[in-house]
Tab-separated table of C-alpha atoms in Angstrom:
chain	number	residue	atom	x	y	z
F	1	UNK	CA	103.175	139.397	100.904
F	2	UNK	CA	103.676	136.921	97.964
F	3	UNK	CA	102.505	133.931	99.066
F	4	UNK	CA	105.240	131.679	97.878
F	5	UNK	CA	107.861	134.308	99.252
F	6	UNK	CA	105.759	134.164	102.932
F	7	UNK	CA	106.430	130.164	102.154
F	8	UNK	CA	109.665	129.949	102.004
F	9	UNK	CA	110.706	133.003	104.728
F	10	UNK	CA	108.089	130.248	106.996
F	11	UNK	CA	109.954	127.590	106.036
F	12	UNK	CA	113.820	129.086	106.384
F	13	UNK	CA	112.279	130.367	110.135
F	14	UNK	CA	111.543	126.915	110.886
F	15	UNK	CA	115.112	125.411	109.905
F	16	UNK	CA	116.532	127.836	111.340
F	17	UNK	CA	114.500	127.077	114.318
F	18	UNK	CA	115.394	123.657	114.557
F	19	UNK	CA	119.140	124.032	113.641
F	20	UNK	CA	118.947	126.588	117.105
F	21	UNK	CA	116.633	123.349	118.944
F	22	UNK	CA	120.171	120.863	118.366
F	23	UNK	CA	122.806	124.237	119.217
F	24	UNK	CA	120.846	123.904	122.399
F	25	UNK	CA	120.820	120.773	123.190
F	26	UNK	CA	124.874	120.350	122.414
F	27	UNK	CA	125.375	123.990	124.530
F	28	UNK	CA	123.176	122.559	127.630
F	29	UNK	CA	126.332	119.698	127.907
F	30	UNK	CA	128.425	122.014	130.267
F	31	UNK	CA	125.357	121.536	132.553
F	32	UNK	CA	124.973	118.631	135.349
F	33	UNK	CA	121.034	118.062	134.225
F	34	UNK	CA	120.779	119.397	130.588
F	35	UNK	CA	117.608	121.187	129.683
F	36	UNK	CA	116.515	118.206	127.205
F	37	UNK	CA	116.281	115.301	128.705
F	38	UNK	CA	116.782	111.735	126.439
F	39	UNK	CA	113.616	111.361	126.609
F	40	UNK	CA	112.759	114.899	124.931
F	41	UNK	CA	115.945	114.209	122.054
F	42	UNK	CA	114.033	111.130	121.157
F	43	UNK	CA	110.657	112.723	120.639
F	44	UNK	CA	113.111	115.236	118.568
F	45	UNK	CA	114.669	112.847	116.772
F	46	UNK	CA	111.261	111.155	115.446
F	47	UNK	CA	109.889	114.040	114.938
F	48	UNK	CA	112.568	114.755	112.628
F	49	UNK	CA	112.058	111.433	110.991
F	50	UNK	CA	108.860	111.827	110.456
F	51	UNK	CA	108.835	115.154	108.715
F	52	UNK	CA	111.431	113.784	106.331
F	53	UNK	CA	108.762	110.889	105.611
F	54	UNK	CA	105.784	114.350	105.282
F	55	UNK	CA	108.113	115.575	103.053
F	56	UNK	CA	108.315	112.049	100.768
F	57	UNK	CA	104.518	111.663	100.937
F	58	UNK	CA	103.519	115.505	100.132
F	59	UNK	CA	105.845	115.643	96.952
F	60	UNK	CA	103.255	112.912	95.933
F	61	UNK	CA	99.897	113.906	97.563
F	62	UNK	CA	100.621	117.527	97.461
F	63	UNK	CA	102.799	118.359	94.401
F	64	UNK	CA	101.106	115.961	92.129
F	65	UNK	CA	97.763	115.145	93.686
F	66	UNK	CA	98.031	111.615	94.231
F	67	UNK	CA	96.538	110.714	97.548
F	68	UNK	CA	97.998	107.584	98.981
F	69	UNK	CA	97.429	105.554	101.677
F	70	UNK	CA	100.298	102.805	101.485
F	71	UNK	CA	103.390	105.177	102.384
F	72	UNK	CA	104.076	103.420	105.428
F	73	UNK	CA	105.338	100.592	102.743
F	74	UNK	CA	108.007	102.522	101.525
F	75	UNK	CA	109.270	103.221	105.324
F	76	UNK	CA	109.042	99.751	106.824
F	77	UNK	CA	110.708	98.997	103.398
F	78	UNK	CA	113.386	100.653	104.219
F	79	UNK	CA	114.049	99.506	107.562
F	80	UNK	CA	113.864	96.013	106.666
F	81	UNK	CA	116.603	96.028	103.666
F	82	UNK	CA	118.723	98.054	105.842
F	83	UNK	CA	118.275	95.977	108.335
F	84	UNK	CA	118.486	92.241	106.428
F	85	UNK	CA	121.655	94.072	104.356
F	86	UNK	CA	123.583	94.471	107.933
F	87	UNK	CA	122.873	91.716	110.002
F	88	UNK	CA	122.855	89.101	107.007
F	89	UNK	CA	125.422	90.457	104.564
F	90	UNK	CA	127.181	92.032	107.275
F	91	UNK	CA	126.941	95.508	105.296
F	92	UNK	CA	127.687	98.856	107.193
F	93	UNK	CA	125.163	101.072	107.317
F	94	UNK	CA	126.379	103.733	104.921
F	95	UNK	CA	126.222	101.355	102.417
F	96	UNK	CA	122.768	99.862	103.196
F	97	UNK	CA	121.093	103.087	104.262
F	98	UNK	CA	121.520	104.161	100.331
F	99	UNK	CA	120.462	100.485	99.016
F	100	UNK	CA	117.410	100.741	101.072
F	101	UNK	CA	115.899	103.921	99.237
F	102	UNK	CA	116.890	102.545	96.035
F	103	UNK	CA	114.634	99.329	97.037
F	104	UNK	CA	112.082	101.537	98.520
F	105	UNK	CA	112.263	103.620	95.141
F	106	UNK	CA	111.861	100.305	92.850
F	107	UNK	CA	108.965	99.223	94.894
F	108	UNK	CA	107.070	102.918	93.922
F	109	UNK	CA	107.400	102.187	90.629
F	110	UNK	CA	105.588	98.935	91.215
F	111	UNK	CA	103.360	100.535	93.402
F	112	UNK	CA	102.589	103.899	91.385
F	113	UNK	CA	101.932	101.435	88.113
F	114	UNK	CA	98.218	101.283	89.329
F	115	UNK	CA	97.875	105.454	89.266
F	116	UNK	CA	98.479	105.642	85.528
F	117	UNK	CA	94.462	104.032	85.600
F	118	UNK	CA	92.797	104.839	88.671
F	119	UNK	CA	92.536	108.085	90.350
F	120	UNK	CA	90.625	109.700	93.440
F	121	UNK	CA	88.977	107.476	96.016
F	122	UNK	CA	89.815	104.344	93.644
F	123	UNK	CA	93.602	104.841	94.462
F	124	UNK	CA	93.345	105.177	97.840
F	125	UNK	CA	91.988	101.975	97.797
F	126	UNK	CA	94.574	100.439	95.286
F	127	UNK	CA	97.290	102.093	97.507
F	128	UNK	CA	95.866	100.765	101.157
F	129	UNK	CA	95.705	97.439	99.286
F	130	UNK	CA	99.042	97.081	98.333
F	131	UNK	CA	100.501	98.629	101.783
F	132	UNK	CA	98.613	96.101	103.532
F	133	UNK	CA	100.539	93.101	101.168
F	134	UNK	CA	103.743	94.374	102.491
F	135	UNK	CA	102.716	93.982	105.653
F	136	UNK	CA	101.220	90.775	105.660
F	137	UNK	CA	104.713	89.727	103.602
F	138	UNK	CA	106.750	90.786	106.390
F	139	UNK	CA	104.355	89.196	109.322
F	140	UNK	CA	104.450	85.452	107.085
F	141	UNK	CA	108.611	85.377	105.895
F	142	UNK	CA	111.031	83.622	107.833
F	143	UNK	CA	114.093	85.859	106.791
F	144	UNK	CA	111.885	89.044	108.466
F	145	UNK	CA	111.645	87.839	111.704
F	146	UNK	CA	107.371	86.820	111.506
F	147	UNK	CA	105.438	88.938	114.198
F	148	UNK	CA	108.881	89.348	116.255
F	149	UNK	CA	110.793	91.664	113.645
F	150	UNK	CA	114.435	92.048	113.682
F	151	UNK	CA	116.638	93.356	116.630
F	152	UNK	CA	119.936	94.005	117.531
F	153	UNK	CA	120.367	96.214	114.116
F	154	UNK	CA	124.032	97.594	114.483
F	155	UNK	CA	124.088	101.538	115.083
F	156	UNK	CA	125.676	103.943	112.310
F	157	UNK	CA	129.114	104.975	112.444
F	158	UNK	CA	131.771	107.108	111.451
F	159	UNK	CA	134.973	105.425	111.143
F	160	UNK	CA	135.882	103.563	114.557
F	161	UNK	CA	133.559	105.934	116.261
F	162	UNK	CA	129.696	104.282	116.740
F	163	UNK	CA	126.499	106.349	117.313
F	164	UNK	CA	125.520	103.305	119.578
F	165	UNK	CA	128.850	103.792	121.729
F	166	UNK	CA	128.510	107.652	122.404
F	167	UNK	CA	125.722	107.439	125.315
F	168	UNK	CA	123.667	110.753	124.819
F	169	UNK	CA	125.867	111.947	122.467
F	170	UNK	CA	124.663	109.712	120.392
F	171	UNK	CA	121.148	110.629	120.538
F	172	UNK	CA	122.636	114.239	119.641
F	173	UNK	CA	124.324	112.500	116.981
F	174	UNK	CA	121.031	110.414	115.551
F	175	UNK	CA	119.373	114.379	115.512
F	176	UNK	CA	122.089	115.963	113.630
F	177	UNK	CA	121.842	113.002	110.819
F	178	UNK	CA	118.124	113.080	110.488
F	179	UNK	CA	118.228	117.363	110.363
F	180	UNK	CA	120.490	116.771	107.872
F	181	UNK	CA	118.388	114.482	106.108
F	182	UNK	CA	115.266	116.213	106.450
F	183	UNK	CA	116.871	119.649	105.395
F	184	UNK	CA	118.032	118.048	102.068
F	185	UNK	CA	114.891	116.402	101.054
F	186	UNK	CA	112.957	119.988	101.661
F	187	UNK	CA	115.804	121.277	99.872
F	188	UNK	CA	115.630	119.047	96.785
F	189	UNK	CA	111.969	119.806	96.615
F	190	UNK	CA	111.929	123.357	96.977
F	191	UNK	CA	114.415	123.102	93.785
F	192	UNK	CA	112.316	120.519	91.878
F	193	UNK	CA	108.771	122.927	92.651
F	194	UNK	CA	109.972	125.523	89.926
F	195	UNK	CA	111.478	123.233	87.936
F	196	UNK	CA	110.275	121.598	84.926
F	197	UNK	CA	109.712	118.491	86.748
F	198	UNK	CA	107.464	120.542	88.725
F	199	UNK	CA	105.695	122.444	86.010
F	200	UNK	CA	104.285	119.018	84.539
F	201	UNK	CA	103.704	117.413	87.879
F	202	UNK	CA	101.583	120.930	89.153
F	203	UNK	CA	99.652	120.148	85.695
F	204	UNK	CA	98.832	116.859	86.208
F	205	UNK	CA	97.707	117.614	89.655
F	206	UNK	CA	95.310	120.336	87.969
F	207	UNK	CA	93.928	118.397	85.134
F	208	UNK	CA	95.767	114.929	83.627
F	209	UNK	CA	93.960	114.671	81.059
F	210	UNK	CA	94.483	118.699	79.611
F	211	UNK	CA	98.021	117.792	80.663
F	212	UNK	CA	98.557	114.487	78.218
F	213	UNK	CA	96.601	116.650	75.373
F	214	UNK	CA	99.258	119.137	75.915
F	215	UNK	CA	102.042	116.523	75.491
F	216	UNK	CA	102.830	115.955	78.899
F	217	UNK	CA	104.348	112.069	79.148
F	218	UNK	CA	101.809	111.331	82.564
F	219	UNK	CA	102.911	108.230	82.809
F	220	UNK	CA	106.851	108.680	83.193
F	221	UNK	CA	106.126	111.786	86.196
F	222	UNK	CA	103.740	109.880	87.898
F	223	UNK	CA	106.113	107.160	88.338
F	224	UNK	CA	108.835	109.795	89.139
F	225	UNK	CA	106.745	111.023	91.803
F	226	UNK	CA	106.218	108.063	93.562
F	227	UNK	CA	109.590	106.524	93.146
F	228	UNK	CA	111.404	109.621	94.336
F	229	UNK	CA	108.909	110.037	97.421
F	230	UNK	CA	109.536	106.285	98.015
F	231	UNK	CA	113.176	106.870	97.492
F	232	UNK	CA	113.178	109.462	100.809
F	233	UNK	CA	110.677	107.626	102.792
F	234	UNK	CA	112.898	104.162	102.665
F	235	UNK	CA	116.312	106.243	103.934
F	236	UNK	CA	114.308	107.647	106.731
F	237	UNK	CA	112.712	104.077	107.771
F	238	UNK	CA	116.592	102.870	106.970
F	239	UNK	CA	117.498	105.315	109.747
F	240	UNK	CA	114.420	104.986	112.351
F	241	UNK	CA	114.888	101.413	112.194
F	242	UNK	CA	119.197	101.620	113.301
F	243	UNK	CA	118.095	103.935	115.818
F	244	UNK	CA	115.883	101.947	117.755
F	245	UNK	CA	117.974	98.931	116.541
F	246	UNK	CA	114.768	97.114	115.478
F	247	UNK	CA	112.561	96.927	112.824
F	248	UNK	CA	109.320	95.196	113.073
F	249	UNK	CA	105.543	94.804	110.553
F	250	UNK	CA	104.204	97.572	112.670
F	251	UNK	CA	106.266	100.247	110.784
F	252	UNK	CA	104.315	98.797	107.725
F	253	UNK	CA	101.185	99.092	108.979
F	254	UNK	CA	97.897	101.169	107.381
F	255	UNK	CA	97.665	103.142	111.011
F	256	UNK	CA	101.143	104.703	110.325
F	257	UNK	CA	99.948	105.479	106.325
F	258	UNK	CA	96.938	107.309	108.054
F	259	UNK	CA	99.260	109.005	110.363
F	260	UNK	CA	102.095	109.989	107.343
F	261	UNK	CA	98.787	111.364	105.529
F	262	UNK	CA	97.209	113.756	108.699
F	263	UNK	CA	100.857	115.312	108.749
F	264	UNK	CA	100.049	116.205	105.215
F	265	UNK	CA	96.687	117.438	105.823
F	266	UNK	CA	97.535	119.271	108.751
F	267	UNK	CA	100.754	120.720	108.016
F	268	UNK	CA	99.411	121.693	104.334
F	269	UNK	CA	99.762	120.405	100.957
F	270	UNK	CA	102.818	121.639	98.738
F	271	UNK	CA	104.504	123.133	101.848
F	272	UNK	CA	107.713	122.385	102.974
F	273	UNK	CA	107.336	124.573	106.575
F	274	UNK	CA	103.975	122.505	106.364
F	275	UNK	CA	105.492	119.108	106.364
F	276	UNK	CA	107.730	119.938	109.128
F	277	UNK	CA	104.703	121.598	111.572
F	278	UNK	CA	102.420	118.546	110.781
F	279	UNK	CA	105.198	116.271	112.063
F	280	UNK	CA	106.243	117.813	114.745
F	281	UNK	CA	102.733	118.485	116.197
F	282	UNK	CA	101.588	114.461	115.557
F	283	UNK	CA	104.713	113.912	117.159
F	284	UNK	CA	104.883	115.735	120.106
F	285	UNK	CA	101.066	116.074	120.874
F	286	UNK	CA	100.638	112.205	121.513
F	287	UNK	CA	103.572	112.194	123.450
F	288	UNK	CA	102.536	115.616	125.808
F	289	UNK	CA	99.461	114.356	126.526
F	290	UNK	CA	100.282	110.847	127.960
F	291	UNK	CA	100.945	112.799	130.978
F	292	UNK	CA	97.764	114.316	131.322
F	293	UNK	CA	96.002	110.836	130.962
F	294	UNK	CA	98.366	109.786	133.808
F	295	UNK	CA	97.575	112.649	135.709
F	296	UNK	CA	93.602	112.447	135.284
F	297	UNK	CA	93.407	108.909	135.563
F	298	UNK	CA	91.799	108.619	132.635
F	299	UNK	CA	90.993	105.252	131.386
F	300	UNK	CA	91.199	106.403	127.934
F	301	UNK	CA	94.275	107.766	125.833
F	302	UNK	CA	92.751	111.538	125.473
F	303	UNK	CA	94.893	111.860	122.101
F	304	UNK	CA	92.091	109.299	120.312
F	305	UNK	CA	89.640	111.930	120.768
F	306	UNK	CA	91.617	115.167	119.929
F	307	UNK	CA	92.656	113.299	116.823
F	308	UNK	CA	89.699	112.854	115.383
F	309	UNK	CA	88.061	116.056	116.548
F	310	UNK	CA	91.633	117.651	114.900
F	311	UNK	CA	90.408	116.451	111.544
F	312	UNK	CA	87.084	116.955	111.550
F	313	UNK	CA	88.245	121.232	112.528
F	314	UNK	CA	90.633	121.154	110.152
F	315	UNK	CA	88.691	119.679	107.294
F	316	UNK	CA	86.025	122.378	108.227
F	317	UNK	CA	88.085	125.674	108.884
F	318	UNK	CA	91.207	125.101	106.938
F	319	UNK	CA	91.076	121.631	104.314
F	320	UNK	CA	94.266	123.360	102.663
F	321	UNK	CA	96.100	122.687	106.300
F	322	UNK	CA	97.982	125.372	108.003
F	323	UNK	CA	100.508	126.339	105.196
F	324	UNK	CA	99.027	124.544	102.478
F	325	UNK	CA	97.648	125.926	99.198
F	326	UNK	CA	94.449	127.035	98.804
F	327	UNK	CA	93.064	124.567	96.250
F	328	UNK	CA	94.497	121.347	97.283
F	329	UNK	CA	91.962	119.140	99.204
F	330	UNK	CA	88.862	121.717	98.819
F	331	UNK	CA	87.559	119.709	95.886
């Protein structure tokens, strides 16, 4: 089968898949206990979140080779315009959920300005640098809330009708959004990919410097790249952070970068089913085996150890990830 038609059929499966996940969870209402519990719609919901935020990163990591540890900027970013444009300028959310990937966009630009000069192991660097300033901003300002973030961030809302007022609906609500979201970032994408856009990014990813000889303006789609994946990233931290109605440094920090980037690596470069799998198993792993730790009595959180040994197997059997392309990461 042609790999980029087994892609896609992978990837419409898994839409599919999770499209039939939320028809479940709204069927299970006639029910007395419904089959997902709040607890297990949250776990969706983030999950969702967080493969919209896979998504923003691989279009830079993955489509144009750009490996960067400072995505978690873009996300906290986002949660903290959306969340200073609502509570101070007493702006819905529609409003400020857009504004915050524009800001989250602007802020790529700044921080993709250091890939036109360094590259590999040297950007990494540059990029956990400059994540780390955002951080350290939003621990130090007054108007962020310090250490203690910002609560009390007003819930979404459609007309007269609030997210925060529908009880578990709401949750149901908060899923249907982010599916939405996610679907339409994997949909832009998947139409960017075989566009011409994509063309020049796949040959800067290959080899920049054959790629400027050949008249390819590097400069302008490496900027692209990371303003559009900041662009997605800041509407998804715009909508985590209404969700739990607080927004704090610690959705700035370098451990959530290194967590955006093993959904990458995991899931697979330059896939879009990738991006989603990655998420959802980071997501959902963690969570499944707090239980076991409760029920072994371990005095350790067992995920610590599977993460690490998860990298160093994947690295070894499969450094393309699960759907991923065969070249990306091998070098």
């Amino acid at each position: 089968m042609n790999k980029t038609l087994f892609h896609s059929t992978a990837g419409a499966a898994l839409f599919a898949a999770l499209i039939l996940v939320f028809a479940l969870i709204d069927v299970c209402k006639f029910t007395e206990e419904a089959i997902f519990s709040p607890y297990a719609k949250h776990v969706i919901f983030v999950a969702l979140v967080y493969s919209t935020v896979t998504l923003s990163l691989n279009f830079v990591s993955g489509y144009m080779g750009q490996v960067s540890l400072g995505h978690a900027a873009f996300f906290g970013l986002g949660g903290y315009v959306s969340a200073l444009l609502t509570q101070v300028y007493q702006i819905s959310f529609w409003p400020a959920f857009l504004v915050a990937g524009m800001a989250a966009a602007l802020i790529g630009i700044v921080l993709g300005a250091p890939a036109l000069r360094v590259r590999g192991p040297f950007l990494v660097v540059v990029t956990y640098g400059c994540g780390e300033v955002f951080r350290i901003v939003a621990l130090n300002l007054s108007i962020t809330g310090g250490p203690a973030g910002l609560p009390g961030l007003v819930a979404p809302a459609m007309g007269s009708i609030s997210f925060g007022d529908m009880g578990t609906t709401g949750k149901e609500a908060y899923i249907l959004f982010a599916l939405v979201l996610a679907l339409g970032v994997a949909f832009f994408i998947s139409r960017v990919e075989n566009s011409r856009i994509g063309h020049a990014l796949a040959a800067i990813r290959e080899d920049e410097i054959a790629a400027s000889a050949m008249g390819i303006n590097t400069a302008y789609y490496k900027l692209l790249a990371f303003a559009l994946g900041a662009w997605f990233a800041g509407m998804a931290g715009s909508l985590f952070a209404h969700y739990l109605s607080f927004v704090s440094p610690d959705m700035l920090s370098s451990n959530e970068s290194i967590m955006m980037l093993t959904m990458v690596v995991v899931g697979g470069a330059r896939s879009i089913a990738g991006s989603f799998i990655g998420a959802f198993l980071l997501t959902v792993i963690p969570e499944a085996l707090r239980y076991l730790k409760d029920i072994l009595g371990l005095p350790y959180d067992p995920w610590l150890v599977l993460f690490g040994l998860l990298l160093m197997v994947m690295m070894r059997v499969r450094p393309q990830g699960l759907f991923g392309a065969e070249t990306v990461f091998r070098r």
